[in-house]
PDB file of C-alpha atoms in Angstrom:
ATOM      1  CA  UNK A1447     -25.748   6.559 -58.256  1.00  0.00           C
ATOM      2  CA  UNK A1448     -24.270   3.384 -59.632  1.00  0.00           C
ATOM      3  CA  UNK A1449     -24.866   0.041 -58.066  1.00  0.00           C
ATOM      4  CA  UNK A1450     -22.556  -2.877 -57.759  1.00  0.00           C
ATOM      5  CA  UNK A1451     -23.099  -6.530 -57.018  1.00  0.00           C
ATOM      6  CA  UNK A1452     -20.319  -6.617 -54.426  1.00  0.00           C
ATOM      7  CA  UNK A1453     -22.644  -7.858 -51.686  1.00  0.00           C
ATOM      8  CA  UNK A1454     -24.787 -10.382 -53.588  1.00  0.00           C
ATOM      9  CA  UNK A1455     -25.315 -13.474 -51.482  1.00  0.00           C
ATOM     10  CA  UNK A1456     -24.507 -11.608 -48.257  1.00  0.00           C
ATOM     11  CA  UNK A1457     -26.853 -10.894 -45.371  1.00  0.00           C
ATOM     12  CA  UNK A1458     -26.362  -7.698 -43.378  1.00  0.00           C
ATOM     13  CA  UNK A1459     -27.697  -6.743 -39.972  1.00  0.00           C
ATOM     14  CA  UNK A1460     -28.046  -2.984 -39.516  1.00  0.00           C
ATOM     15  CA  UNK A1461     -28.841  -1.696 -36.026  1.00  0.00           C
ATOM     16  CA  UNK A1462     -30.449   1.673 -35.469  1.00  0.00           C
ATOM     17  CA  UNK A1463     -32.195   1.005 -38.781  1.00  0.00           C
ATOM     18  CA  UNK A1464     -35.498   2.811 -38.191  1.00  0.00           C
ATOM     19  CA  UNK A1465     -34.207   6.043 -39.710  1.00  0.00           C
ATOM     20  CA  UNK A1466     -31.298   8.329 -40.479  1.00  0.00           C
ATOM     21  CA  UNK A1467     -27.930   6.707 -41.097  1.00  0.00           C
ATOM     22  CA  UNK A1468     -29.347   3.243 -40.379  1.00  0.00           C
ATOM     23  CA  UNK A1469     -31.884   3.490 -43.185  1.00  0.00           C
ATOM     24  CA  UNK A1470     -29.303   4.962 -45.559  1.00  0.00           C
ATOM     25  CA  UNK A1471     -26.801   2.189 -44.773  1.00  0.00           C
ATOM     26  CA  UNK A1472     -29.435  -0.530 -45.184  1.00  0.00           C
ATOM     27  CA  UNK A1473     -30.500   0.871 -48.551  1.00  0.00           C
ATOM     28  CA  UNK A1474     -26.940   1.168 -49.843  1.00  0.00           C
ATOM     29  CA  UNK A1475     -26.094  -2.384 -48.795  1.00  0.00           C
ATOM     30  CA  UNK A1476     -29.292  -3.561 -50.526  1.00  0.00           C
ATOM     31  CA  UNK A1477     -28.330  -1.657 -53.688  1.00  0.00           C
ATOM     32  CA  UNK A1478     -25.059  -3.569 -53.578  1.00  0.00           C
ATOM     33  CA  UNK A1479     -26.959  -6.858 -53.391  1.00  0.00           C
ATOM     34  CA  UNK A1480     -27.207  -7.685 -49.678  1.00  0.00           C
ATOM     35  CA  UNK A1481     -30.329  -8.932 -47.961  1.00  0.00           C
ATOM     36  CA  UNK A1482     -31.085  -6.807 -44.895  1.00  0.00           C
ATOM     37  CA  UNK A1483     -32.081  -7.424 -41.289  1.00  0.00           C
ATOM     38  CA  UNK A1484     -33.139  -4.028 -39.952  1.00  0.00           C
ATOM     39  CA  UNK A1485     -32.976  -3.895 -36.142  1.00  0.00           C
ATOM     40  CA  UNK A1486     -34.142  -1.024 -33.954  1.00  0.00           C
ATOM     41  CA  UNK A1487     -35.828  -0.306 -30.632  1.00  0.00           C
ATOM     42  CA  UNK A1488     -38.514   1.389 -32.747  1.00  0.00           C
ATOM     43  CA  UNK A1489     -40.252  -0.156 -35.731  1.00  0.00           C
ATOM     44  CA  UNK A1490     -37.935  -0.504 -38.736  1.00  0.00           C
ATOM     45  CA  UNK A1491     -40.791  -1.683 -40.979  1.00  0.00           C
ATOM     46  CA  UNK A1492     -40.443   1.333 -43.286  1.00  0.00           C
ATOM     47  CA  UNK A1493     -36.747   0.634 -43.793  1.00  0.00           C
ATOM     48  CA  UNK A1494     -37.443  -3.034 -44.542  1.00  0.00           C
ATOM     49  CA  UNK A1495     -40.172  -2.040 -47.033  1.00  0.00           C
ATOM     50  CA  UNK A1496     -37.802   0.405 -48.763  1.00  0.00           C
ATOM     51  CA  UNK A1497     -35.165  -2.341 -49.006  1.00  0.00           C
ATOM     52  CA  UNK A1498     -37.700  -4.724 -50.551  1.00  0.00           C
ATOM     53  CA  UNK A1499     -38.442  -2.046 -53.177  1.00  0.00           C
ATOM     54  CA  UNK A1500     -34.818  -2.457 -54.334  1.00  0.00           C
ATOM     55  CA  UNK A1501     -35.527  -6.124 -55.044  1.00  0.00           C
ATOM     56  CA  UNK A1502     -33.674  -7.477 -52.010  1.00  0.00           C
ATOM     57  CA  UNK A1503     -35.146  -9.438 -49.125  1.00  0.00           C
ATOM     58  CA  UNK A1504     -35.560  -7.691 -45.777  1.00  0.00           C
ATOM     59  CA  UNK A1505     -37.059  -8.152 -42.339  1.00  0.00           C
ATOM     60  CA  UNK A1506     -37.481  -5.714 -39.476  1.00  0.00           C
ATOM     61  CA  UNK A1507     -36.825  -6.809 -35.908  1.00  0.00           C
ATOM     62  CA  UNK A1508     -37.810  -4.623 -32.987  1.00  0.00           C
ATOM     63  CA  UNK A1509     -35.740  -5.019 -29.823  1.00  0.00           C
ATOM     64  CA  UNK A1510     -33.810  -3.126 -27.175  1.00  0.00           C
ATOM     65  CA  UNK A1511     -30.379  -4.425 -28.131  1.00  0.00           C
ATOM     66  CA  UNK A1512     -28.818  -3.091 -24.938  1.00  0.00           C
ATOM     67  CA  UNK A1513     -30.720  -5.895 -23.189  1.00  0.00           C
ATOM     68  CA  UNK A1514     -28.922  -9.269 -23.481  1.00  0.00           C
ATOM     69  CA  UNK A1515     -32.203 -11.195 -23.230  1.00  0.00           C
ATOM     70  CA  UNK A1516     -33.759  -9.290 -26.126  1.00  0.00           C
ATOM     71  CA  UNK A1517     -30.654  -9.851 -28.260  1.00  0.00           C
ATOM     72  CA  UNK A1518     -30.866 -13.567 -27.439  1.00  0.00           C
ATOM     73  CA  UNK A1519     -34.550 -13.506 -28.435  1.00  0.00           C
ATOM     74  CA  UNK A1520     -33.889 -12.017 -31.897  1.00  0.00           C
ATOM     75  CA  UNK A1521     -30.729 -13.999 -32.679  1.00  0.00           C
ATOM     76  CA  UNK A1522     -32.590 -17.049 -34.089  1.00  0.00           C
ATOM     77  CA  UNK A1523     -34.598 -14.691 -36.325  1.00  0.00           C
ATOM     78  CA  UNK A1524     -31.419 -12.975 -37.550  1.00  0.00           C
ATOM     79  CA  UNK A1525     -29.629 -16.237 -38.332  1.00  0.00           C
ATOM     80  CA  UNK A1526     -32.771 -17.944 -39.602  1.00  0.00           C
ATOM     81  CA  UNK A1527     -33.695 -15.199 -42.092  1.00  0.00           C
ATOM     82  CA  UNK A1528     -31.228 -16.415 -44.735  1.00  0.00           C
ATOM     83  CA  UNK A1529     -29.328 -19.007 -42.723  1.00  0.00           C
ATOM     84  CA  UNK A1530     -26.346 -16.706 -42.238  1.00  0.00           C
ATOM     85  CA  UNK A1531     -25.169 -13.261 -41.181  1.00  0.00           C
ATOM     86  CA  UNK A1532     -22.172 -11.871 -43.041  1.00  0.00           C
ATOM     87  CA  UNK A1533     -22.159  -8.194 -42.145  1.00  0.00           C
ATOM     88  CA  UNK A1534     -23.013  -6.397 -38.913  1.00  0.00           C
ATOM     89  CA  UNK A1535     -23.303  -2.631 -38.929  1.00  0.00           C
ATOM     90  CA  UNK A1536     -23.531  -1.479 -35.298  1.00  0.00           C
ATOM     91  CA  UNK A1537     -25.161   1.877 -35.936  1.00  0.00           C
ATOM     92  CA  UNK A1538     -27.474   2.110 -32.901  1.00  0.00           C
ATOM     93  CA  UNK A1539     -26.569   5.002 -30.656  1.00  0.00           C
ATOM     94  CA  UNK A1540     -27.962   7.601 -28.328  1.00  0.00           C
ATOM     95  CA  UNK A1541     -26.939  10.843 -26.755  1.00  0.00           C
ATOM     96  CA  UNK A1542     -28.666  12.521 -23.794  1.00  0.00           C
ATOM     97  CA  UNK A1543     -29.305  16.005 -25.106  1.00  0.00           C
ATOM     98  CA  UNK A1544     -29.292  17.560 -21.657  1.00  0.00           C
ATOM     99  CA  UNK A1545     -26.834  19.719 -19.813  1.00  0.00           C
ATOM    100  CA  UNK A1546     -24.001  17.758 -18.218  1.00  0.00           C
ATOM    101  CA  UNK A1547     -24.994  19.115 -14.820  1.00  0.00           C
ATOM    102  CA  UNK A1548     -28.464  17.574 -15.238  1.00  0.00           C
ATOM    103  CA  UNK A1549     -27.145  14.167 -16.277  1.00  0.00           C
ATOM    104  CA  UNK A1550     -27.656  11.547 -13.581  1.00  0.00           C
ATOM    105  CA  UNK A1551     -25.903   8.214 -13.312  1.00  0.00           C
ATOM    106  CA  UNK A1552     -28.907   6.184 -14.488  1.00  0.00           C
ATOM    107  CA  UNK A1553     -29.100   8.176 -17.740  1.00  0.00           C
ATOM    108  CA  UNK A1554     -25.317   7.887 -18.149  1.00  0.00           C
ATOM    109  CA  UNK A1555     -25.497   4.069 -17.770  1.00  0.00           C
ATOM    110  CA  UNK A1556     -28.390   3.867 -20.232  1.00  0.00           C
ATOM    111  CA  UNK A1557     -26.468   5.919 -22.795  1.00  0.00           C
ATOM    112  CA  UNK A1558     -23.318   3.870 -22.259  1.00  0.00           C
ATOM    113  CA  UNK A1559     -25.265   0.622 -22.680  1.00  0.00           C
ATOM    114  CA  UNK A1560     -26.798   1.815 -25.946  1.00  0.00           C
ATOM    115  CA  UNK A1561     -23.518   3.106 -27.357  1.00  0.00           C
ATOM    116  CA  UNK A1562     -21.156   0.380 -26.151  1.00  0.00           C
ATOM    117  CA  UNK A1563     -22.864  -2.736 -24.800  1.00  0.00           C
ATOM    118  CA  UNK A1564     -24.965  -3.092 -27.968  1.00  0.00           C
ATOM    119  CA  UNK A1565     -21.810  -3.472 -30.060  1.00  0.00           C
ATOM    120  CA  UNK A1566     -20.583  -6.360 -27.913  1.00  0.00           C
ATOM    121  CA  UNK A1567     -23.989  -8.041 -27.649  1.00  0.00           C
ATOM    122  CA  UNK A1568     -24.736  -7.895 -31.358  1.00  0.00           C
ATOM    123  CA  UNK A1569     -21.225  -8.981 -32.362  1.00  0.00           C
ATOM    124  CA  UNK A1570     -21.331 -12.017 -30.102  1.00  0.00           C
ATOM    125  CA  UNK A1571     -24.796 -12.861 -31.460  1.00  0.00           C
ATOM    126  CA  UNK A1572     -23.599 -13.126 -35.074  1.00  0.00           C
ATOM    127  CA  UNK A1573     -19.880 -14.011 -34.940  1.00  0.00           C
ATOM    128  CA  UNK A1574     -20.465 -17.762 -34.931  1.00  0.00           C
ATOM    129  CA  UNK A1575     -22.415 -17.477 -38.175  1.00  0.00           C
ATOM    130  CA  UNK A1576     -19.571 -15.482 -39.709  1.00  0.00           C
ATOM    131  CA  UNK A1577     -17.003 -18.020 -38.630  1.00  0.00           C
ATOM    132  CA  UNK A1578     -19.090 -20.972 -39.845  1.00  0.00           C
ATOM    133  CA  UNK A1579     -19.456 -19.314 -43.243  1.00  0.00           C
ATOM    134  CA  UNK A1580     -15.796 -18.329 -43.444  1.00  0.00           C
ATOM    135  CA  UNK A1581     -16.490 -14.647 -43.965  1.00  0.00           C
ATOM    136  CA  UNK A1582     -17.685 -11.738 -41.865  1.00  0.00           C
ATOM    137  CA  UNK A1583     -17.400  -8.012 -41.341  1.00  0.00           C
ATOM    138  CA  UNK A1584     -18.349  -5.992 -38.255  1.00  0.00           C
ATOM    139  CA  UNK A1585     -18.466  -2.212 -38.444  1.00  0.00           C
ATOM    140  CA  UNK A1586     -18.921  -0.235 -35.219  1.00  0.00           C
ATOM    141  CA  UNK A1587     -20.041   3.343 -35.720  1.00  0.00           C
ATOM    142  CA  UNK A1588     -19.619   6.113 -33.162  1.00  0.00           C
ATOM    143  CA  UNK A1589     -20.255   9.826 -32.942  1.00  0.00           C
ATOM    144  CA  UNK A1590     -18.408  12.804 -31.587  1.00  0.00           C
ATOM    145  CA  UNK A1591     -21.629  14.718 -30.938  1.00  0.00           C
ATOM    146  CA  UNK A1592     -20.819  14.957 -27.252  1.00  0.00           C
ATOM    147  CA  UNK A1593     -18.230  17.625 -28.046  1.00  0.00           C
ATOM    148  CA  UNK A1594     -20.878  19.893 -29.518  1.00  0.00           C
ATOM    149  CA  UNK A1595     -23.450  19.481 -26.747  1.00  0.00           C
ATOM    150  CA  UNK A1596     -21.035  19.499 -23.828  1.00  0.00           C
ATOM    151  CA  UNK A1597     -18.703  22.127 -25.259  1.00  0.00           C
ATOM    152  CA  UNK A1598     -18.310  23.981 -21.967  1.00  0.00           C
ATOM    153  CA  UNK A1599     -17.793  20.731 -20.049  1.00  0.00           C
ATOM    154  CA  UNK A1600     -15.515  19.234 -22.708  1.00  0.00           C
ATOM    155  CA  UNK A1601     -13.155  22.229 -22.713  1.00  0.00           C
ATOM    156  CA  UNK A1602     -12.722  21.780 -18.968  1.00  0.00           C
ATOM    157  CA  UNK A1603     -12.097  18.016 -19.109  1.00  0.00           C
ATOM    158  CA  UNK A1604     -10.259  17.561 -22.402  1.00  0.00           C
ATOM    159  CA  UNK A1605      -6.700  18.000 -21.087  1.00  0.00           C
ATOM    160  CA  UNK A1606      -7.277  15.117 -18.671  1.00  0.00           C
ATOM    161  CA  UNK A1607      -8.869  12.729 -21.178  1.00  0.00           C
ATOM    162  CA  UNK A1608      -6.536  10.159 -22.762  1.00  0.00           C
ATOM    163  CA  UNK A1609      -6.051  10.625 -26.506  1.00  0.00           C
ATOM    164  CA  UNK A1610      -7.529   7.191 -27.299  1.00  0.00           C
ATOM    165  CA  UNK A1611     -10.932   8.392 -26.071  1.00  0.00           C
ATOM    166  CA  UNK A1612     -11.267  10.867 -28.920  1.00  0.00           C
ATOM    167  CA  UNK A1613     -10.069   8.295 -31.475  1.00  0.00           C
ATOM    168  CA  UNK A1614     -12.613   5.643 -30.474  1.00  0.00           C
ATOM    169  CA  UNK A1615     -12.387   2.411 -28.572  1.00  0.00           C
ATOM    170  CA  UNK A1616     -13.398  -0.374 -30.939  1.00  0.00           C
ATOM    171  CA  UNK A1617     -10.327  -0.559 -33.175  1.00  0.00           C
ATOM    172  CA  UNK A1618      -8.224  -2.539 -30.698  1.00  0.00           C
ATOM    173  CA  UNK A1619     -10.977  -5.151 -30.506  1.00  0.00           C
ATOM    174  CA  UNK A1620     -10.946  -5.963 -34.221  1.00  0.00           C
ATOM    175  CA  UNK A1621     -10.413  -9.641 -34.845  1.00  0.00           C
ATOM    176  CA  UNK A1622     -10.671 -11.820 -37.950  1.00  0.00           C
ATOM    177  CA  UNK A1623     -13.907 -13.721 -37.288  1.00  0.00           C
ATOM    178  CA  UNK A1624     -13.407 -16.099 -40.181  1.00  0.00           C
ATOM    179  CA  UNK A1625     -10.249 -17.800 -38.929  1.00  0.00           C
ATOM    180  CA  UNK A1626     -10.656 -20.620 -36.409  1.00  0.00           C
TER     181      UNK A1626
END
């Protein structure tokens, strides 16, 4: 794998960074020169250590980013790490691997908060830094895993679901953070 210096001087926040895609994204951004802030509800210390092995700086922050107070608590640490945040990768996500008929409203709200509220909370936490520095990128990741787990339910509901649901919901919210 070749590396590039396309992200040298940039600081990236990666949520859901304790494993899987989050770790892979953090490592690739580090290989491209970015310093990494690895955020997860679980310890992301291993991801931060792996990033440091690439020669980049990294910290791990543990927080439930669906909780506005916890996001507020880690925001000074995110901004203070290098004095800026340039890239936010909203990778944190969850899916209740239970039958749709066993899913209660509390679990639905928790899943929704993890998959949607976290994107808003983290974006608002770092957008000022992006604007002040005249550059920023926010990437919101999503999954279509619900179709595989709820196949029986999805076949029943799909004709009534608007087409934008299957295409994602964050595209219309894109906005150039660097312009005043």
